[in-house]
Tab-separated table of C-alpha atoms and ligand atoms in Angstrom:
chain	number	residue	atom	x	y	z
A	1	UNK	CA	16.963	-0.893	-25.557
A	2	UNK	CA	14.456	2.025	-25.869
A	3	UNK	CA	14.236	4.688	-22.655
A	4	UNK	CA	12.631	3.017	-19.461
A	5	UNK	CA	8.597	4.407	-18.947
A	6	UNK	CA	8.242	3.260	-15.697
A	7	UNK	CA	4.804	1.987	-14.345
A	8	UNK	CA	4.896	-0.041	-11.688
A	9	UNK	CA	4.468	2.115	-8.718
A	10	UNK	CA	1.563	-0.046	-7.357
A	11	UNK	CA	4.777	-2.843	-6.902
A	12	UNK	CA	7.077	0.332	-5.739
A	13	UNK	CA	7.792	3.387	-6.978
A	14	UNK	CA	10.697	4.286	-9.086
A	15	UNK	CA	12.458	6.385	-9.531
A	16	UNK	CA	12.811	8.211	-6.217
A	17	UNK	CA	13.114	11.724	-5.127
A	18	UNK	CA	16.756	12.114	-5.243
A	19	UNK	CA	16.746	13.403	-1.755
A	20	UNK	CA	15.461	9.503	-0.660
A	21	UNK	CA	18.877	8.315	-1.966
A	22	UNK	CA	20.935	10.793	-0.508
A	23	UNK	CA	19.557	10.125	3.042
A	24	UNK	CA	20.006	6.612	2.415
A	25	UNK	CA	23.816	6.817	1.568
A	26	UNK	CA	24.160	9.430	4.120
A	27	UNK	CA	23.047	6.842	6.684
A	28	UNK	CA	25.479	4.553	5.591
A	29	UNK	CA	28.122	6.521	5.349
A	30	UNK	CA	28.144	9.594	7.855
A	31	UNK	CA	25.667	8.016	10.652
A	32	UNK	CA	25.735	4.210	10.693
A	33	UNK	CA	25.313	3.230	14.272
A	34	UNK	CA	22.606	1.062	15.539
A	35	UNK	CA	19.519	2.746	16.670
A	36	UNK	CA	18.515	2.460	20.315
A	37	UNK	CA	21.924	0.792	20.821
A	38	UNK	CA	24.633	2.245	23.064
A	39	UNK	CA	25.435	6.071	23.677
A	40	UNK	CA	28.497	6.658	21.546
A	41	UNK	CA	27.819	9.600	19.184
A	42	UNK	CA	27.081	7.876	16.437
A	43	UNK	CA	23.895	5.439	17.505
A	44	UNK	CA	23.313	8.565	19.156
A	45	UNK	CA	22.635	9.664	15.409
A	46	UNK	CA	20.823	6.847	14.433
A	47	UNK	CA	18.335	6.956	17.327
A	48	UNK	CA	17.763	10.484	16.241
A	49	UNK	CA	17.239	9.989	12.377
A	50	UNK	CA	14.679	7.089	13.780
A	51	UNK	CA	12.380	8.890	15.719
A	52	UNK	CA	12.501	11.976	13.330
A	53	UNK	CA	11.006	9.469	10.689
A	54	UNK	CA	8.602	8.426	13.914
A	55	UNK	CA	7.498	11.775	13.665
A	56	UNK	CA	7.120	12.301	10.519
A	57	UNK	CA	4.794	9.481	9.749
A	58	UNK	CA	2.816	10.706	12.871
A	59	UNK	CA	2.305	13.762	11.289
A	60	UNK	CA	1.809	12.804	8.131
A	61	UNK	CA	-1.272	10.599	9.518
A	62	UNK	CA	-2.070	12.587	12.559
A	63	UNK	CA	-0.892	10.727	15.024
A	64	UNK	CA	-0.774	12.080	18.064
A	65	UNK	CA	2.280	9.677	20.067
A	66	UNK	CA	4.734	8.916	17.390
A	67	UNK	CA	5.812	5.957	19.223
A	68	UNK	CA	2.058	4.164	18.601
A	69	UNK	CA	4.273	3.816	15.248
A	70	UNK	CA	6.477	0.651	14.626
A	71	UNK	CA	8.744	0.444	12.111
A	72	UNK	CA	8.426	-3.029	9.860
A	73	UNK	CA	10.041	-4.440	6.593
A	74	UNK	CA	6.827	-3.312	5.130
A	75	UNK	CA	2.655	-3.648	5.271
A	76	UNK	CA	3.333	-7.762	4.783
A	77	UNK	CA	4.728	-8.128	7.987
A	78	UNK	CA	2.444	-4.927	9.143
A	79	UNK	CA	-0.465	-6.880	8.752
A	80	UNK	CA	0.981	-10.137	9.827
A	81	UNK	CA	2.252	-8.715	13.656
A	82	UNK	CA	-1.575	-7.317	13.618
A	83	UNK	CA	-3.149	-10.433	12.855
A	84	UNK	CA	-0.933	-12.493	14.702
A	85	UNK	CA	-0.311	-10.168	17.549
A	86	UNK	CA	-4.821	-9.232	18.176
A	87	UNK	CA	-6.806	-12.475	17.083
A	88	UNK	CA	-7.365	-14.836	19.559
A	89	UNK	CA	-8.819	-18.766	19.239
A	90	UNK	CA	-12.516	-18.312	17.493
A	91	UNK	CA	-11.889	-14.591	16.661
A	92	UNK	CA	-13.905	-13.364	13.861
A	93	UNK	CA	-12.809	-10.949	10.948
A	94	UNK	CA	-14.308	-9.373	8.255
A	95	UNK	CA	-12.251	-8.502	4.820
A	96	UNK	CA	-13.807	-7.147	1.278
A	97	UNK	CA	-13.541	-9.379	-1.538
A	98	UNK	CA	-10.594	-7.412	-2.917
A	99	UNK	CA	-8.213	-7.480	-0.398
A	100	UNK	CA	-4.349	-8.662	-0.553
A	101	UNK	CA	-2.285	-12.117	-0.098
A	102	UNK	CA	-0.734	-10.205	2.635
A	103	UNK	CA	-4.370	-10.428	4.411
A	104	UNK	CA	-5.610	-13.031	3.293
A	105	UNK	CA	-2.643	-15.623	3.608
A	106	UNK	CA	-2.251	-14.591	7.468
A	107	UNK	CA	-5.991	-15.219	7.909
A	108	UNK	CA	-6.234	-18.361	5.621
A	109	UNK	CA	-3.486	-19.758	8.059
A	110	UNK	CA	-5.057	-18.848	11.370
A	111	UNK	CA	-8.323	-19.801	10.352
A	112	UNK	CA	-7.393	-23.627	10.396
A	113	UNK	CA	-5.193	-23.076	13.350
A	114	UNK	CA	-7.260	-20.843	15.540
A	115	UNK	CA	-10.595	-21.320	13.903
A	116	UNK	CA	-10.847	-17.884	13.106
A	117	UNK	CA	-13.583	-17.163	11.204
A	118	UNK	CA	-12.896	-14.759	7.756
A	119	UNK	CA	-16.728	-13.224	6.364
A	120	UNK	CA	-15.901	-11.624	2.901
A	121	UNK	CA	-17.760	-8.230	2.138
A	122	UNK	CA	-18.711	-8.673	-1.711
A	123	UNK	CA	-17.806	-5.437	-3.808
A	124	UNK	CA	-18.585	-4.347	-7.008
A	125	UNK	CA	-17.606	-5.223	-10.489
A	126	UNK	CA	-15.748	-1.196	-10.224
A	127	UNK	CA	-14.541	-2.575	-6.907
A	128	UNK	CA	-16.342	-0.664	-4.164
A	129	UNK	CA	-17.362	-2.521	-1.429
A	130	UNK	CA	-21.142	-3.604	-0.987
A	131	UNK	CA	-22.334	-1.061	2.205
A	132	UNK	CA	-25.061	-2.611	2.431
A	133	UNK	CA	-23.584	-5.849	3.437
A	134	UNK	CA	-20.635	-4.857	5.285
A	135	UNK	CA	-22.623	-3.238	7.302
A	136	UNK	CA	-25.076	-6.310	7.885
A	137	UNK	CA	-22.210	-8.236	8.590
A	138	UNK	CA	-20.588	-6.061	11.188
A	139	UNK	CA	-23.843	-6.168	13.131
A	140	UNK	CA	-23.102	-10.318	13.552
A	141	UNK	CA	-20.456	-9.768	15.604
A	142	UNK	CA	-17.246	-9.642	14.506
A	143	UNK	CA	-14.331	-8.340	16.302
A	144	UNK	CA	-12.225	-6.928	13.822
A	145	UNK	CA	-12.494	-5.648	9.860
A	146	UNK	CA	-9.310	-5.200	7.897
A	147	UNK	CA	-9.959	-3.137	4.711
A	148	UNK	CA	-8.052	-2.385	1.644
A	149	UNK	CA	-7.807	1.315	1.106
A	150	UNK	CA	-7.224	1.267	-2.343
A	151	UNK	CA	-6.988	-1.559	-4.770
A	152	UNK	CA	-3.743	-2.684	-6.324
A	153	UNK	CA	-5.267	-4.640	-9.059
A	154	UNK	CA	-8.094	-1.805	-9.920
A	155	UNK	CA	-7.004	1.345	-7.601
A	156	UNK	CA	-10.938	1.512	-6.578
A	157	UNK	CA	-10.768	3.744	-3.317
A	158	UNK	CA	-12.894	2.819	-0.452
A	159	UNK	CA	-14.970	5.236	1.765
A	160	UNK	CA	-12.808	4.446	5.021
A	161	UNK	CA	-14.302	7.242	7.029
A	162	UNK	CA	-17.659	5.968	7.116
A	163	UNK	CA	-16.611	2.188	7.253
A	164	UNK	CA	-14.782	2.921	9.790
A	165	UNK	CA	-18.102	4.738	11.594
A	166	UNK	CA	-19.920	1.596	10.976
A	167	UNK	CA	-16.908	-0.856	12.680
A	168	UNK	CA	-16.900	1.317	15.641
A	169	UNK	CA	-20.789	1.502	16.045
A	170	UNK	CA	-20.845	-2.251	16.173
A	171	UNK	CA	-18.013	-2.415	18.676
A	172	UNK	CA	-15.070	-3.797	16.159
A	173	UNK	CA	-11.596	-2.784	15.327
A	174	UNK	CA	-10.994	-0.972	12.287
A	175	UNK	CA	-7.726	-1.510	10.569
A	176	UNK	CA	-6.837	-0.401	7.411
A	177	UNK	CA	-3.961	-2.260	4.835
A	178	UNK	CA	-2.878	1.528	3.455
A	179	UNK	CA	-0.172	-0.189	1.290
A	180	UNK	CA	-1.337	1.486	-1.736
A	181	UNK	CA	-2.747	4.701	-0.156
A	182	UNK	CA	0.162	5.857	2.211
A	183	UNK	CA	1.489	8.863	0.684
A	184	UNK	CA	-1.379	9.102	-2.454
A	185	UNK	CA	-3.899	10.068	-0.737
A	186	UNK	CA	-4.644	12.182	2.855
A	187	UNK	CA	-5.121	10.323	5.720
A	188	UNK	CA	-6.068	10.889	8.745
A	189	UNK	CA	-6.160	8.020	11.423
A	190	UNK	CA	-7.962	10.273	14.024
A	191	UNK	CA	-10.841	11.682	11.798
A	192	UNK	CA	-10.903	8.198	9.657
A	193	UNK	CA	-11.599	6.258	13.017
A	194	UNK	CA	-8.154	3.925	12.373
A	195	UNK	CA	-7.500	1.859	15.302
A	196	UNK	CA	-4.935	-0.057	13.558
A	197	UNK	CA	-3.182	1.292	9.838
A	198	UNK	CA	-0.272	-0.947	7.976
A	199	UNK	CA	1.740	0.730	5.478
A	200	UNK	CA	4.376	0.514	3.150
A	201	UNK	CA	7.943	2.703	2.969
A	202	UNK	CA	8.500	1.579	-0.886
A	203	UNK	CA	5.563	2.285	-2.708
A	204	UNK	CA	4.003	6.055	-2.678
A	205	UNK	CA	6.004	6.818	0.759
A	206	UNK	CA	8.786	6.559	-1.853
A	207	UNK	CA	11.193	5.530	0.780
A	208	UNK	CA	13.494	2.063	-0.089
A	209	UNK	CA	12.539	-1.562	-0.472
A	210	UNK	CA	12.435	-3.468	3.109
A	211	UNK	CA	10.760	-0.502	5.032
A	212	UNK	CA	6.925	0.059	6.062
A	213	UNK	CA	4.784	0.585	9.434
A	214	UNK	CA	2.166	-0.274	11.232
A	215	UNK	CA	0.206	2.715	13.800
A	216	UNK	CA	-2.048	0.730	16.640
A	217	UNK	CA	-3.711	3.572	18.254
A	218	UNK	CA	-3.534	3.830	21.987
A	219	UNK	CA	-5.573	1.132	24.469
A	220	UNK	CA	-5.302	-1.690	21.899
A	221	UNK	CA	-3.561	-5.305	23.179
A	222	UNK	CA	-1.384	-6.692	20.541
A	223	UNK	CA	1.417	-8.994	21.593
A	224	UNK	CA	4.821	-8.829	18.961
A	225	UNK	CA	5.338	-10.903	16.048
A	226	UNK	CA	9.335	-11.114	17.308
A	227	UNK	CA	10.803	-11.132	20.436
A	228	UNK	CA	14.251	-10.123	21.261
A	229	UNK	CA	17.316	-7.747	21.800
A	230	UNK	CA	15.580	-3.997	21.896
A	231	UNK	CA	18.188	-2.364	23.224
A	232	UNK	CA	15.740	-1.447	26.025
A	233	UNK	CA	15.586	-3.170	29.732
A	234	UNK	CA	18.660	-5.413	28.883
A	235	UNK	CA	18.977	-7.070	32.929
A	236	UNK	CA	15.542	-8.852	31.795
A	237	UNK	CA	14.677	-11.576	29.616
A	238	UNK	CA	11.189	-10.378	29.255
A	239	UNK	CA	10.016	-8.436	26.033
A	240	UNK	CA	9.898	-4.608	27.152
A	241	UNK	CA	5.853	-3.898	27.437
A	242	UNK	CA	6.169	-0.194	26.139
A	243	UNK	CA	5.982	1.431	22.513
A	244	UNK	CA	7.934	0.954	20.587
A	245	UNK	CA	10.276	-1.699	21.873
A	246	UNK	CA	7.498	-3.985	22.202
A	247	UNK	CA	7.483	-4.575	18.382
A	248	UNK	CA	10.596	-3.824	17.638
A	249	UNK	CA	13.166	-6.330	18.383
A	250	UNK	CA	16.364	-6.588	16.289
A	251	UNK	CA	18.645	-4.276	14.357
A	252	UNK	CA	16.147	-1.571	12.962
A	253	UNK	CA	16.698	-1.102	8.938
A	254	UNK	CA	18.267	2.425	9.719
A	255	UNK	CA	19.238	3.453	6.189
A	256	UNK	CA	16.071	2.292	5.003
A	257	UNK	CA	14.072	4.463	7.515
A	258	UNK	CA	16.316	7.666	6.988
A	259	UNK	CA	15.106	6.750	3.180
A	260	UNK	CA	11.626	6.845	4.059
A	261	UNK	CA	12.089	10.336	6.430
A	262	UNK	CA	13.165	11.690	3.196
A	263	UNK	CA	10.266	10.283	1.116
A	264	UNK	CA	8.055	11.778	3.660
A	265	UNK	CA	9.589	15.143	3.160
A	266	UNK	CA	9.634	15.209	-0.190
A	267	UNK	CA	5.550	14.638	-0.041
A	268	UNK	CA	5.110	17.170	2.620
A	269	UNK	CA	7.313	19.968	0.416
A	270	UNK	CA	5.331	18.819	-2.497
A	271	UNK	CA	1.694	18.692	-1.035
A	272	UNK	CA	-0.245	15.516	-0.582
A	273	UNK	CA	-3.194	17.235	-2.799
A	274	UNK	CA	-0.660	18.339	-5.526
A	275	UNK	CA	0.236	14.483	-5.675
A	276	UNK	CA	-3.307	13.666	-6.052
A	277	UNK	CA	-4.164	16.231	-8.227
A	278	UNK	CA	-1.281	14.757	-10.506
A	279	UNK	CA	-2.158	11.073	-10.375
A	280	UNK	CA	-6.236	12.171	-11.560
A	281	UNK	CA	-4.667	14.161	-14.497
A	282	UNK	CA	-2.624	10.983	-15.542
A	283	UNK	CA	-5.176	9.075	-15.104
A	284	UNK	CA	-7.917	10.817	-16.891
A	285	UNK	CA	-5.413	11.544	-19.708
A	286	UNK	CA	-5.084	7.821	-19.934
A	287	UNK	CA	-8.799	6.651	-19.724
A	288	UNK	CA	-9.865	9.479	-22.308
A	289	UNK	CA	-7.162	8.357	-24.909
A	290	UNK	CA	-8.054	4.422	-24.795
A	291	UNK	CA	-12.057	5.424	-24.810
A	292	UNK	CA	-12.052	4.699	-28.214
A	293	UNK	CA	-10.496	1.306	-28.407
A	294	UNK	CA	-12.894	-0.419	-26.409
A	295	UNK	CA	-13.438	-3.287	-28.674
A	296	UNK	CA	-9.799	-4.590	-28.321
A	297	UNK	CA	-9.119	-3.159	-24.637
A	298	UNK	CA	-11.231	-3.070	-21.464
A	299	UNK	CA	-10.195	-0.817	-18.708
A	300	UNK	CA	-11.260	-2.294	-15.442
A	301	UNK	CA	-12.495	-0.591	-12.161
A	302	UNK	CA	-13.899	3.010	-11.694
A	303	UNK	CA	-13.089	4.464	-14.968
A	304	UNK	CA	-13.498	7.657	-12.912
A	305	UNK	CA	-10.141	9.839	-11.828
A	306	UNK	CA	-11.624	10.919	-8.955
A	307	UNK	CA	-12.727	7.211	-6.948
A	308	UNK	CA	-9.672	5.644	-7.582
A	309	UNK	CA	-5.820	5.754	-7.492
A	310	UNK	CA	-3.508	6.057	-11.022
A	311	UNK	CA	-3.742	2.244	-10.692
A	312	UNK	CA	-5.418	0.696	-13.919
A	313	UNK	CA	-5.972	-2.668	-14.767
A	314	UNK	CA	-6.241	-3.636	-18.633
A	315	UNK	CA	-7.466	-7.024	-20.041
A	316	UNK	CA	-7.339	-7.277	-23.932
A	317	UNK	CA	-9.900	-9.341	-26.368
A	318	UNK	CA	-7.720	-11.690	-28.859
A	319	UNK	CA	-4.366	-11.004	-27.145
A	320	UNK	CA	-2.505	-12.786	-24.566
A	321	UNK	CA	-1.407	-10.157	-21.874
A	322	UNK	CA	1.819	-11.691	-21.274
A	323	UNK	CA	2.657	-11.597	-24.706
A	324	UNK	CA	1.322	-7.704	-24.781
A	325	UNK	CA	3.100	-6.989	-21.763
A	326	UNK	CA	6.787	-8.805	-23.349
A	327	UNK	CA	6.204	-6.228	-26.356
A	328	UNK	CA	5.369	-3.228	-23.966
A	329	UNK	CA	9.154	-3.939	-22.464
A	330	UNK	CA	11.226	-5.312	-25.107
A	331	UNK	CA	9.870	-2.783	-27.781
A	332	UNK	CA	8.862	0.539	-26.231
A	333	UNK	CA	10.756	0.136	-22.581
A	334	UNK	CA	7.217	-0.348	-20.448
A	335	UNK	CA	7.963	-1.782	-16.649
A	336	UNK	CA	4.371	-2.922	-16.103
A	337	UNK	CA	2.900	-5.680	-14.426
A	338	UNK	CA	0.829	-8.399	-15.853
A	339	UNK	CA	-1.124	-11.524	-14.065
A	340	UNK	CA	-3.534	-11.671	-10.478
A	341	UNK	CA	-1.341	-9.308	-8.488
A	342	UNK	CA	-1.657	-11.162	-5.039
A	343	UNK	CA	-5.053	-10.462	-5.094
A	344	UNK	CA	-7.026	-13.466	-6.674
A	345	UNK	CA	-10.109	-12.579	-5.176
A	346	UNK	CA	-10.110	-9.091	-6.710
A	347	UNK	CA	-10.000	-11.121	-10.232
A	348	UNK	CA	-12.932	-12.872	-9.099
A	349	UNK	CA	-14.653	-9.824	-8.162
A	350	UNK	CA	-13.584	-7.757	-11.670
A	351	UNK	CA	-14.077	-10.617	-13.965
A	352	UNK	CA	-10.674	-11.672	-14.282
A	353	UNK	CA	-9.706	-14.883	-12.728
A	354	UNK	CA	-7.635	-16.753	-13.592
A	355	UNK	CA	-5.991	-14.359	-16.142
A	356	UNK	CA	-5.425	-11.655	-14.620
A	357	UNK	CA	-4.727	-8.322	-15.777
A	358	UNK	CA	-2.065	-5.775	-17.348
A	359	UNK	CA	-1.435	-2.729	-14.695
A	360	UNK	CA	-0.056	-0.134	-15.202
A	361	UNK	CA	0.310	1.857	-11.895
A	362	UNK	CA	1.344	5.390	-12.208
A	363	UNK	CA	3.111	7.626	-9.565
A	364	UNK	CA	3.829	11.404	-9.128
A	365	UNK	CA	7.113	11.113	-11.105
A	366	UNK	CA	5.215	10.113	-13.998
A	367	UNK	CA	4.490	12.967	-16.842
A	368	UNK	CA	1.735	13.403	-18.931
A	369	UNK	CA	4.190	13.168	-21.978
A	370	UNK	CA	4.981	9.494	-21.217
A	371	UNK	CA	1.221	8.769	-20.902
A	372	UNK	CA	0.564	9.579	-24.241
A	373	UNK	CA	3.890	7.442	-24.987
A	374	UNK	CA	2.128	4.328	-23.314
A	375	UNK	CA	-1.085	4.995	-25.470
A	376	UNK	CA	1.024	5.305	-28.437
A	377	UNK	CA	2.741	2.185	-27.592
A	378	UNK	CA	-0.097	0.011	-26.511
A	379	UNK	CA	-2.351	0.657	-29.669
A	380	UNK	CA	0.322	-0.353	-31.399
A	381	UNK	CA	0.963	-3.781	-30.177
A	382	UNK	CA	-2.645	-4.069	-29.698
A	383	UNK	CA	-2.536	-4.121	-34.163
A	384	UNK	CA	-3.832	-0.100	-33.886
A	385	UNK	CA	-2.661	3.063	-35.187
A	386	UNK	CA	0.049	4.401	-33.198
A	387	UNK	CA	-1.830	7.887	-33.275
A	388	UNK	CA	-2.861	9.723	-30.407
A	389	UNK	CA	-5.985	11.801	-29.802
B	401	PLP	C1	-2.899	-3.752	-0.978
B	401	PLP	C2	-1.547	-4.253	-0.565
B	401	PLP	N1	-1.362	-4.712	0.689
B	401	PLP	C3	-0.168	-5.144	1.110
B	401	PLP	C4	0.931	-5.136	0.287
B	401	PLP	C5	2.264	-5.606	0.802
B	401	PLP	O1	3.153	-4.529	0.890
B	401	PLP	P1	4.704	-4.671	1.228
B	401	PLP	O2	5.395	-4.902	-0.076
B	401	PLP	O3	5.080	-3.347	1.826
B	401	PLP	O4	4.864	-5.786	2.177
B	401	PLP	C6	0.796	-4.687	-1.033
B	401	PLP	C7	1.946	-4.719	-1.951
B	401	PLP	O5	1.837	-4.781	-3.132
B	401	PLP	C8	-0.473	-4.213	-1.462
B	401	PLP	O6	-0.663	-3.750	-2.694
């Protein structure tokens, strides 16, 4: 079996810092009470390793109240408890035509059982979002847009400050699905205008699998997703009303959230712009090398370091990406990802459907060394010469 290259960080990154899996087995083993339950020393312990990672997230998003931030099992059910929790009978949302399953499965489903009503923003073939029209179609109304940062399938990043601008100026919520953006790129719910931000723990947060977030800024009404035991106002049967109880019922994933305190760290030590900075430099080593194989494979999306994430989608004339992909693994050790991604629509948008795509999705552990590995290895299995510019 030849070494592991790694590129699947779009899915969730891997490997972690080591630090992430020393807080996690720490939490098992030195702190492992239940957070917000009882006042022995050691839930004690775990209430304090949770709202440390409370804090952390708040000020790695400037947040002001670290409790507007509720721990989930990840931006799925992030974006569920919003949907679920804000959108009322007749409600009307509007997406871009490359957002996730986890968006548009929620919305699919409440559209035939509250008749909620879903207008799709059109972007373009490199994935950015027509501004023309979204902002045309947030003057008709609606009460709520829900916007991909960055793609999975393509890593096209959108310009969330201003759409945000334009959501506010026509009297809608502004939530943004940061499941891909959370720890790749700054962000800044305050000076982006986010009323409403889902997140993952497991993807460029680098915490573990089965952790993620969702901030709802101050003033918003959102009732939970699950009720139950908080540990809070036990002599009632009524959900506690205040943050973050109210969204938080049930045994909090406590190893997985020390996990994600330590992922957190890690990006703060490291610098959110030296993480950027790294995932351009793969990226435009990448895109330069396959430049001139452009007959045999088509990179699609930006093609341009600097609008998008080190997420980049591959389709290839006269081979069957699956079959590509099977090589890529068995042959030269590439995790990648090949088919639609949970994000049909995106295909539709790039061209795609109902292929799909190879990704490769780089992350900050990456080196520039493997890159040229992966080039090596895909020209090869594409029938080219295995050389390298
Ligand atoms: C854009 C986008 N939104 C939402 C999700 C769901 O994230 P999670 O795995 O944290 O539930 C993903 C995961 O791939 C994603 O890429």
């Amino acid at each position: 079996m030849p070494n592991i290259i790694y590129c699947d960080n779009a899915a969730t990154s891997y490997p972690k810092p080591p630090a992430v899996y020393d807080a996690v087995l720490d939490f098992m083993k030195n702190v492992g009470g239940s957070p917000g339950r009882s006042s022995h020393a050691l839930a004690v312990k775990a209430s304090r390793v949770v709202f440390d990672a409370r804090e952390a997230c708040s000020r790695l998003f400037n947040v002001t109240d670290s409790s507007r931030i509720i721990f989930t099992r990840g931006a799925t059910e992030s974006i569920n408890l919003a949907l679920f929790g804000l959108l009322r009978d007749g409600d009307r949302v509007v997406v871009t035509a490359l957002e996730h399953n986890s968006v548009m499965r929620p919305l699919r489903h409440l559209s035939r059982t509250k008749g909620i009503r879903v207008d799709v923003v059109p972007c373009s073939a490199q994935g950015l979002i027509d501004l023309d029209a979204f902002e045309r179609t947030m003057k008709t109304g609606a009460g709520l847009a829900i916007i991909n940062h960055a793609s999975n399938v393509c890593g096209t990043i959108q310009p969330i400050e201003h759409l945000g601008a334009v959501a506010r100026a026509n009297g809608a919520l502004f939530m943004v699905d940061a499941a891909q953006t959370a720890g790749a790129l700054p962000i800044d719910v305050r000076a982006m205008g986010i009323d409403l931000m889902a997140f993952s723990g497991h993807k460029s947060l680098f915490g573990p699998q089965g952790v993620g977030g969702l901030f709802i800024r101050e003033g918003i009404t959102c009732t939970p997703l699950i009720f139950g035991g908080t540990g809070s106002g036990s002599d009632s049967d009524e959900q506690p009303d205040f943050m973050p109880d109210k969204f938080e019922s049930g045994t909090l994933n406590g190893p997985g959230i020390a996990g994600l305190a330590a992922g957190i760290d890690f990006i703060t030590k490291t610098g959110i712009d030296a993480i950027q900075e790294h995932g351009k430099e793969l990226t435009g080593r990448f895109l330069a090398q396959l430049a001139n194989d452009s007959d045999v494979i088509t990179v699609l999306g930006p093609k341009d370091p600097t609008a998008m994430l080190p997420t980049i989608s591959l389709s290839m004339s006269g081979a069957d990406a699956g079959e590509v992909a099977r090589k890529l693994n068995d042959e030269f050790g590439l995790c990648l990802r090949v088919g639609l991604h949970c994000a049909p629509q995106a295909h539709r948008t790039l061209g795609t459907f109902p292929k799909g795509t190879l990704r490769l999705s780089f992350g900050y552990l990456n080196t520039i060394e493997e890159i040229d590995r992966i080039v090596v290895a895909l020209r090869l299995v594409c029938g080219r010469s295995g050389k390298h510019i």
